[in-house]
Coordinates of C-alpha atoms and ligand atoms in Angstrom, one line a residue:
M291 CA -0.1 -108.8 52.2
G292 CA 2.4 -108.2 49.5
I293 CA 3.1 -104.9 47.9
G294 CA 1.6 -103.8 44.6
V295 CA -1.8 -104.5 43.2
L296 CA -1.1 -108.2 42.5
G297 CA 0.2 -108.9 46.0
K298 CA -2.3 -106.9 48.0
Y299 CA -5.5 -107.9 46.2
R300 CA -4.4 -111.4 44.9
A301 CA -7.7 -113.0 46.1
Y302 CA -9.7 -110.8 43.8
L303 CA -7.5 -111.0 40.8
P304 CA -6.9 -113.7 38.1
V305 CA -3.7 -114.8 39.7
S306 CA -2.6 -118.5 39.5
D307 CA 0.5 -120.2 40.8
S308 CA 2.2 -119.5 37.5
T309 CA 1.4 -115.8 37.4
P310 CA 4.6 -113.8 38.0
M311 CA 4.1 -111.5 41.0
I312 CA 5.6 -108.4 39.4
T313 CA 5.3 -104.8 40.7
L314 CA 6.6 -101.4 40.1
G315 CA 4.9 -100.2 43.3
E316 CA 1.5 -99.4 41.8
G317 CA -1.6 -98.9 43.9
D318 CA -2.0 -97.8 47.5
T319 CA -2.3 -94.2 46.3
P320 CA -3.3 -91.4 48.7
L321 CA -6.9 -90.5 49.4
V322 CA -6.6 -86.8 50.3
K323 CA -9.3 -85.0 52.2
S324 CA -10.2 -81.7 50.5
N325 CA -9.3 -78.7 52.6
R326 CA -11.2 -76.0 50.9
L327 CA -13.2 -76.9 47.8
G328 CA -15.4 -79.4 49.6
A329 CA -16.5 -76.8 52.1
E330 CA -17.1 -74.2 49.4
L331 CA -19.2 -76.7 47.4
G332 CA -21.1 -77.7 50.5
C333 CA -20.0 -81.4 50.5
G334 CA -20.3 -83.3 53.7
E335 CA -16.8 -84.8 53.0
L336 CA -14.8 -84.6 49.8
Y337 CA -11.7 -86.6 48.9
F338 CA -9.4 -86.8 46.0
K339 CA -7.9 -90.2 45.0
L340 CA -4.5 -89.3 43.7
E341 CA -3.9 -91.8 40.9
G342 CA -1.1 -89.7 39.6
C343 CA 1.0 -91.1 42.4
N344 CA 1.2 -94.4 40.6
P345 CA 4.7 -95.3 39.1
T346 CA 4.0 -93.9 35.7
G347 CA 1.8 -91.1 36.9
S348 CA -1.7 -92.5 36.1
F349 CA -4.2 -95.2 37.1
K350 CA -3.3 -97.2 34.1
D351 CA -0.5 -99.0 36.1
R352 CA -3.1 -100.9 38.2
G353 CA -4.4 -102.7 35.2
M354 CA -1.2 -102.9 33.2
V355 CA 0.6 -104.8 36.0
V356 CA -2.1 -107.5 35.7
A357 CA -2.2 -107.5 31.9
I358 CA 1.6 -107.8 31.7
A359 CA 1.8 -110.5 34.3
K360 CA -0.8 -112.5 32.4
A361 CA 1.0 -111.9 29.1
L362 CA 4.2 -113.3 30.7
E363 CA 2.3 -116.2 32.1
E364 CA 1.0 -117.0 28.6
H365 CA 4.5 -116.7 27.1
S366 CA 3.6 -113.7 25.0
V367 CA 6.4 -112.3 22.9
A368 CA 5.3 -108.6 22.9
V369 CA 2.4 -106.4 23.9
M370 CA 0.7 -103.7 21.9
C371 CA -1.8 -100.9 22.6
A372 CA -3.3 -97.8 21.1
S373 CA -3.2 -94.8 23.5
T374 CA -3.9 -91.2 24.1
G375 CA -0.7 -91.4 26.1
N376 CA -1.1 -92.9 29.6
T377 CA -1.7 -96.5 28.5
S378 CA 1.3 -96.3 26.3
A379 CA 3.5 -94.9 29.1
S380 CA 2.4 -97.7 31.4
A381 CA 2.8 -100.5 28.9
A382 CA 6.2 -99.2 28.1
A383 CA 7.2 -99.1 31.7
Y384 CA 6.0 -102.6 32.6
G385 CA 7.4 -103.9 29.3
A386 CA 10.8 -102.4 30.3
Y387 CA 10.6 -103.9 33.8
T388 CA 9.9 -107.4 32.5
G389 CA 11.8 -107.4 29.2
L390 CA 8.6 -107.7 27.1
P391 CA 8.7 -105.4 24.0
A392 CA 6.0 -102.8 24.0
L393 CA 4.5 -101.6 20.7
V394 CA 2.5 -98.4 21.1
L395 CA 0.3 -96.7 18.5
I396 CA -0.4 -93.1 19.2
P397 CA -2.3 -90.4 17.4
K398 CA 0.3 -88.2 15.8
G399 CA 0.5 -84.7 17.4
E400 CA -2.2 -85.5 20.0
V401 CA -0.3 -86.9 22.9
A402 CA 0.8 -84.7 25.8
L403 CA 4.6 -84.1 26.0
G404 CA 5.2 -85.9 29.3
K405 CA 3.5 -89.1 28.1
L406 CA 5.5 -89.1 24.9
A407 CA 8.7 -88.6 26.9
Q408 CA 7.8 -91.6 29.0
A409 CA 7.2 -93.9 26.1
M410 CA 10.6 -92.8 24.6
A411 CA 12.5 -93.1 27.9
Y412 CA 11.1 -96.6 28.7
G413 CA 12.2 -97.7 25.2
A414 CA 8.8 -98.6 23.6
R415 CA 8.5 -99.0 19.9
I416 CA 6.4 -95.9 19.1
I417 CA 4.2 -96.0 16.0
M418 CA 2.7 -92.6 15.2
V419 CA -0.6 -92.9 13.3
D420 CA -1.9 -90.1 11.2
G421 CA -5.4 -90.5 12.7
N422 CA -7.1 -90.2 16.1
F423 CA -7.2 -92.6 19.0
D424 CA -10.3 -94.5 17.7
V425 CA -8.5 -95.2 14.4
A426 CA -5.4 -96.4 16.3
L427 CA -7.4 -98.7 18.5
K428 CA -9.1 -100.2 15.5
L429 CA -5.7 -100.9 13.9
V430 CA -4.4 -102.5 17.1
R431 CA -7.4 -104.7 17.6
D432 CA -7.1 -106.0 14.0
F433 CA -3.3 -106.4 14.3
T434 CA -3.5 -108.4 17.5
T435 CA -6.2 -110.6 16.0
K436 CA -3.9 -111.4 13.1
H437 CA -0.6 -111.6 14.9
H438 CA 0.5 -113.4 18.1
I439 CA 1.0 -110.2 20.2
T440 CA -1.0 -109.4 23.3
L441 CA -3.4 -106.5 23.2
V442 CA -3.1 -104.5 26.5
N443 CA -5.8 -101.9 25.9
S444 CA -8.7 -102.1 28.4
V445 CA -10.5 -104.5 26.0
N446 CA -8.1 -106.9 27.6
P447 CA -10.2 -108.0 30.6
H448 CA -7.1 -108.3 32.9
R449 CA -6.8 -104.5 32.6
L450 CA -10.1 -103.8 34.3
Q451 CA -9.5 -106.5 36.9
G452 CA -6.4 -104.6 38.0
Q453 CA -8.1 -101.2 37.8
K454 CA -11.0 -102.3 40.0
T455 CA -8.5 -102.4 43.0
A456 CA -8.8 -98.6 43.3
A457 CA -12.4 -99.1 44.4
F458 CA -11.2 -101.5 47.0
E459 CA -8.6 -99.0 48.3
V460 CA -11.1 -96.2 48.6
S461 CA -13.4 -98.5 50.5
D462 CA -10.6 -99.8 52.8
V463 CA -9.5 -96.3 53.7
L464 CA -13.0 -94.9 54.3
G465 CA -14.2 -98.0 56.1
D466 CA -17.1 -98.3 53.6
A467 CA -17.9 -97.3 50.0
P468 CA -18.5 -93.5 49.6
D469 CA -21.9 -92.1 48.5
L470 CA -20.7 -90.7 45.1
I471 CA -17.7 -91.2 42.8
F472 CA -16.9 -88.5 40.3
I473 CA -14.7 -89.8 37.5
P474 CA -13.6 -88.8 34.0
V475 CA -14.8 -91.0 31.1
G476 CA -12.8 -91.6 27.9
N477 CA -12.7 -95.2 26.6
A478 CA -15.0 -95.9 29.6
G479 CA -12.8 -98.7 31.1
N480 CA -12.2 -97.0 34.4
I481 CA -15.8 -96.3 35.3
T482 CA -16.6 -99.9 34.4
A483 CA -13.7 -101.2 36.6
Y484 CA -14.6 -99.1 39.6
W485 CA -18.2 -100.2 39.4
Q486 CA -17.1 -103.8 39.2
G487 CA -14.8 -103.3 42.2
F488 CA -17.5 -101.8 44.3
K489 CA -19.9 -104.5 43.5
E490 CA -17.4 -107.3 44.3
Y491 CA -16.4 -105.7 47.6
R492 CA -20.1 -105.4 48.6
A493 CA -20.7 -109.0 47.6
A494 CA -17.7 -110.0 49.7
E495 CA -19.2 -108.0 52.6
M496 CA -16.2 -105.7 52.8
T497 CA -18.7 -102.8 52.4
T498 CA -22.4 -102.2 53.1
R499 CA -23.4 -100.0 50.2
L500 CA -22.6 -98.9 46.7
P501 CA -21.8 -95.4 45.4
R502 CA -23.5 -93.5 42.6
M503 CA -21.2 -93.4 39.6
M504 CA -20.9 -89.9 38.2
G505 CA -19.0 -90.0 34.9
F506 CA -17.9 -87.0 32.9
Q507 CA -16.8 -86.7 29.3
A508 CA -15.4 -83.6 27.6
D509 CA -18.1 -81.8 25.7
G510 CA -16.4 -82.1 22.3
A511 CA -15.7 -85.8 22.9
A512 CA -19.0 -87.0 24.5
P513 CA -20.3 -89.9 22.5
I514 CA -22.0 -91.6 25.4
V515 CA -23.8 -88.4 26.4
R516 CA -24.8 -87.7 22.7
G517 CA -25.8 -91.3 22.1
H518 CA -23.6 -91.8 19.0
P519 CA -19.9 -92.1 18.1
I520 CA -18.1 -88.8 17.5
N521 CA -16.0 -88.9 14.3
N522 CA -13.6 -86.0 15.1
P523 CA -13.6 -85.7 18.9
Q524 CA -12.0 -82.4 20.2
T525 CA -11.0 -81.4 23.7
I526 CA -8.1 -79.8 25.5
A527 CA -8.1 -82.9 27.7
S528 CA -6.2 -85.1 25.2
A529 CA -6.4 -88.2 27.4
I530 CA -10.1 -88.4 26.9
R531 CA -10.3 -87.3 23.3
I532 CA -12.1 -90.5 22.3
G533 CA -15.1 -90.7 20.0
N534 CA -16.1 -94.4 20.2
P535 CA -15.4 -95.8 23.7
A536 CA -14.7 -99.6 23.8
S537 CA -16.5 -100.0 27.2
W538 CA -19.5 -97.9 26.2
Q539 CA -22.2 -100.5 27.2
S540 CA -20.6 -101.4 30.5
A541 CA -20.3 -97.6 31.3
L542 CA -24.1 -97.3 30.7
Q543 CA -24.6 -100.3 32.9
A544 CA -22.5 -98.7 35.7
R545 CA -24.5 -95.5 35.4
D546 CA -27.9 -97.2 35.4
E547 CA -27.2 -99.8 38.1
S548 CA -25.7 -97.2 40.4
G549 CA -28.4 -94.5 39.8
G550 CA -25.6 -92.3 38.5
I551 CA -25.1 -90.1 35.5
I552 CA -22.8 -89.7 32.5
D553 CA -22.7 -86.0 31.5
A554 CA -20.3 -83.7 29.7
V555 CA -18.2 -80.7 30.8
T556 CA -16.9 -78.0 28.5
D557 CA -13.2 -77.3 28.1
D558 CA -13.7 -74.1 30.0
E559 CA -15.2 -76.0 32.9
I560 CA -12.3 -78.5 32.8
L561 CA -9.7 -75.7 32.7
E562 CA -11.4 -73.9 35.6
A563 CA -11.5 -77.1 37.7
Y564 CA -7.8 -77.8 36.7
R565 CA -6.7 -74.5 38.0
L566 CA -8.8 -74.6 41.2
L567 CA -7.7 -78.1 42.0
A568 CA -4.0 -77.1 41.9
S569 CA -4.2 -73.5 43.3
R570 CA -6.8 -74.2 46.0
E571 CA -6.0 -77.8 47.0
G572 CA -2.4 -78.4 46.1
V573 CA -3.5 -81.2 43.8
F574 CA -2.0 -81.0 40.3
G575 CA -4.0 -83.3 38.1
E576 CA -3.9 -83.5 34.3
P577 CA -6.8 -81.9 32.4
A578 CA -8.7 -85.1 31.8
S579 CA -8.6 -85.7 35.6
A580 CA -10.0 -82.3 36.3
A581 CA -13.1 -83.4 34.4
S582 CA -14.2 -85.2 37.6
V583 CA -13.9 -82.0 39.6
A584 CA -15.6 -80.0 36.8
G585 CA -18.4 -82.5 37.0
L586 CA -18.7 -82.1 40.7
I587 CA -18.9 -78.3 40.4
K588 CA -21.4 -78.6 37.6
T589 CA -23.7 -81.0 39.5
V590 CA -23.6 -78.9 42.7
N591 CA -24.4 -75.7 40.6
Q592 CA -27.4 -77.6 39.2
G593 CA -28.7 -78.0 42.7
L594 CA -27.5 -81.5 43.9
D595 CA -27.3 -81.3 47.7
L596 CA -24.2 -83.1 49.0
S597 CA -24.2 -81.8 52.5
D598 CA -24.6 -85.2 54.1
K599 CA -22.6 -87.1 51.5
R600 CA -19.2 -88.6 51.3
V601 CA -17.8 -87.8 47.8
V602 CA -14.6 -89.0 46.0
C603 CA -13.2 -87.4 42.9
I604 CA -10.8 -89.6 41.0
I605 CA -7.7 -87.7 39.9
T606 CA -6.6 -90.1 37.2
G607 CA -3.2 -88.7 36.2
T608 CA -0.6 -86.2 37.3
G609 CA -0.5 -82.6 35.9
L610 CA 3.1 -83.1 35.0
K611 CA 2.0 -85.2 32.1
D612 CA 1.0 -82.1 30.2
P613 CA 3.4 -79.3 31.1
D614 CA 2.6 -77.3 28.0
L615 CA -1.0 -76.8 29.0
A616 CA 0.0 -75.7 32.5
V617 CA 2.4 -73.1 31.2
S618 CA 0.0 -71.8 28.6
S619 CA -3.3 -71.9 30.5
V620 CA -2.4 -70.7 34.0
Q621 CA -1.8 -67.0 34.8
A622 CA 1.5 -67.4 36.7
H623 CA 2.4 -65.1 39.5
T624 CA 5.9 -64.3 38.1
V625 CA 7.9 -61.1 38.4
E626 CA 11.5 -60.4 37.5
V627 CA 13.6 -58.3 39.9
E628 CA 17.2 -57.1 40.3
P629 CA 19.2 -59.3 42.6
T630 CA 19.0 -57.0 45.6
M631 CA 17.2 -57.3 49.0
E632 CA 15.2 -54.1 48.4
A633 CA 13.8 -55.4 45.1
V634 CA 12.9 -58.8 46.6
E635 CA 11.3 -57.2 49.6
A636 CA 9.3 -54.8 47.4
V637 CA 7.5 -57.7 45.7
A638 CA 7.7 -60.5 48.3
L639 CA 6.2 -58.6 51.3
S640 CA 3.2 -57.6 49.3
A641 CA 2.6 -61.1 48.1
A642 CA 2.8 -62.4 51.6
G643 CA 0.0 -60.2 52.5
Ligands
LIG965 C1 -5.6 -89.3 32.9 O1 -4.1 -93.8 27.8 O2 -7.4 -93.9 27.0 O3 -12.5 -94.0 30.5 O4 -5.0 -94.4 25.9 O5 -5.3 -91.0 30.7 O6 -10.8 -95.7 31.3 O7 -10.5 -94.5 29.1 C2 -6.5 -92.8 28.8 C3 -7.6 -92.4 29.5 C4 -9.0 -90.6 32.3 C5 -10.1 -92.1 30.8 N1 -8.0 -89.9 32.8 O8 -10.2 -93.4 31.3 C6 -5.1 -93.9 27.1 C7 -6.4 -93.6 27.6 C8 -6.7 -90.1 32.3 C9 -6.6 -90.9 31.2 C10 -8.9 -91.4 31.3 C11 -7.7 -91.6 30.6 P1 -11.0 -94.4 30.5

């Protein structure tokens, strides 16, 4: 077994003898057992899949490594994507690693600071578009049809091939597929990829069952829940501020085949889950990631009994991606004191209980 997604799951991926086996160390991310929230919510077992531990801090690296390897195999001269931030960070990193220029179209003023910093540091050509993600994706699709540049959004099938390996890892670590997967939904590629992964692993008799796929959109950006595209999607979770998901139909298929749901959570619910996840579990995910936990809380409050269930929440990206939101939305326990022992004791001893 090699390292990285291509090496570890080669047999399940579109790898040929001429595919370069590149890796930045993506995949093999921790599956952390909940220490507090799971018990409070009455889950039999609750786990968090920490996709923020990938090299660029989100799950996108799993699919990007495959997409870039195939682009190299096909002698592509450059790659291009539209992005709410994480895809562009990942494309920029793997582009830098392999010397393939990365062109990224991002909605102006809508990308979290950490993600913008990454695209800049990795040296991508950043094209700011005065429009939202859906507008940028349309432009990129048209551009890459017209010009000989490889599209690396998740409409590139190699992306989902790589992303499905997260389902393999969850199954490998647990010894079988879990009962339920809670996952944020934006462009709907990831829920599609997980479902594909679970189905393939079951077909290969690596598992004995399939999980229910529980997908969550942000309330102001919930086209799949509403049943029509949203022209001006709004949510604090900028990663999933998407009004017309590319993998809409396959997300519905994942929902229906698995007996799952796709529902919406409000920004308040997302923020509450975001704070709980960090302050009660030590897991700092970005707001979009917290939609999975918000969805779990909502479903339990609606009466779903998970007492004999094994549940996995996918924490798709690290909280460090969006430092502005953390600083502005969390009530920090900060006090200023004089530099004396008495002053420190006065506040520290009461905080230590
Ligand atoms: C942290 O980077 O669409 O449903 O352009 O960054 O597969 O789109 C990111 C999406 C969830 C939603 N969590 O996944 C992009 C982009 C995080 C994300 C999603 C995204 P999909």
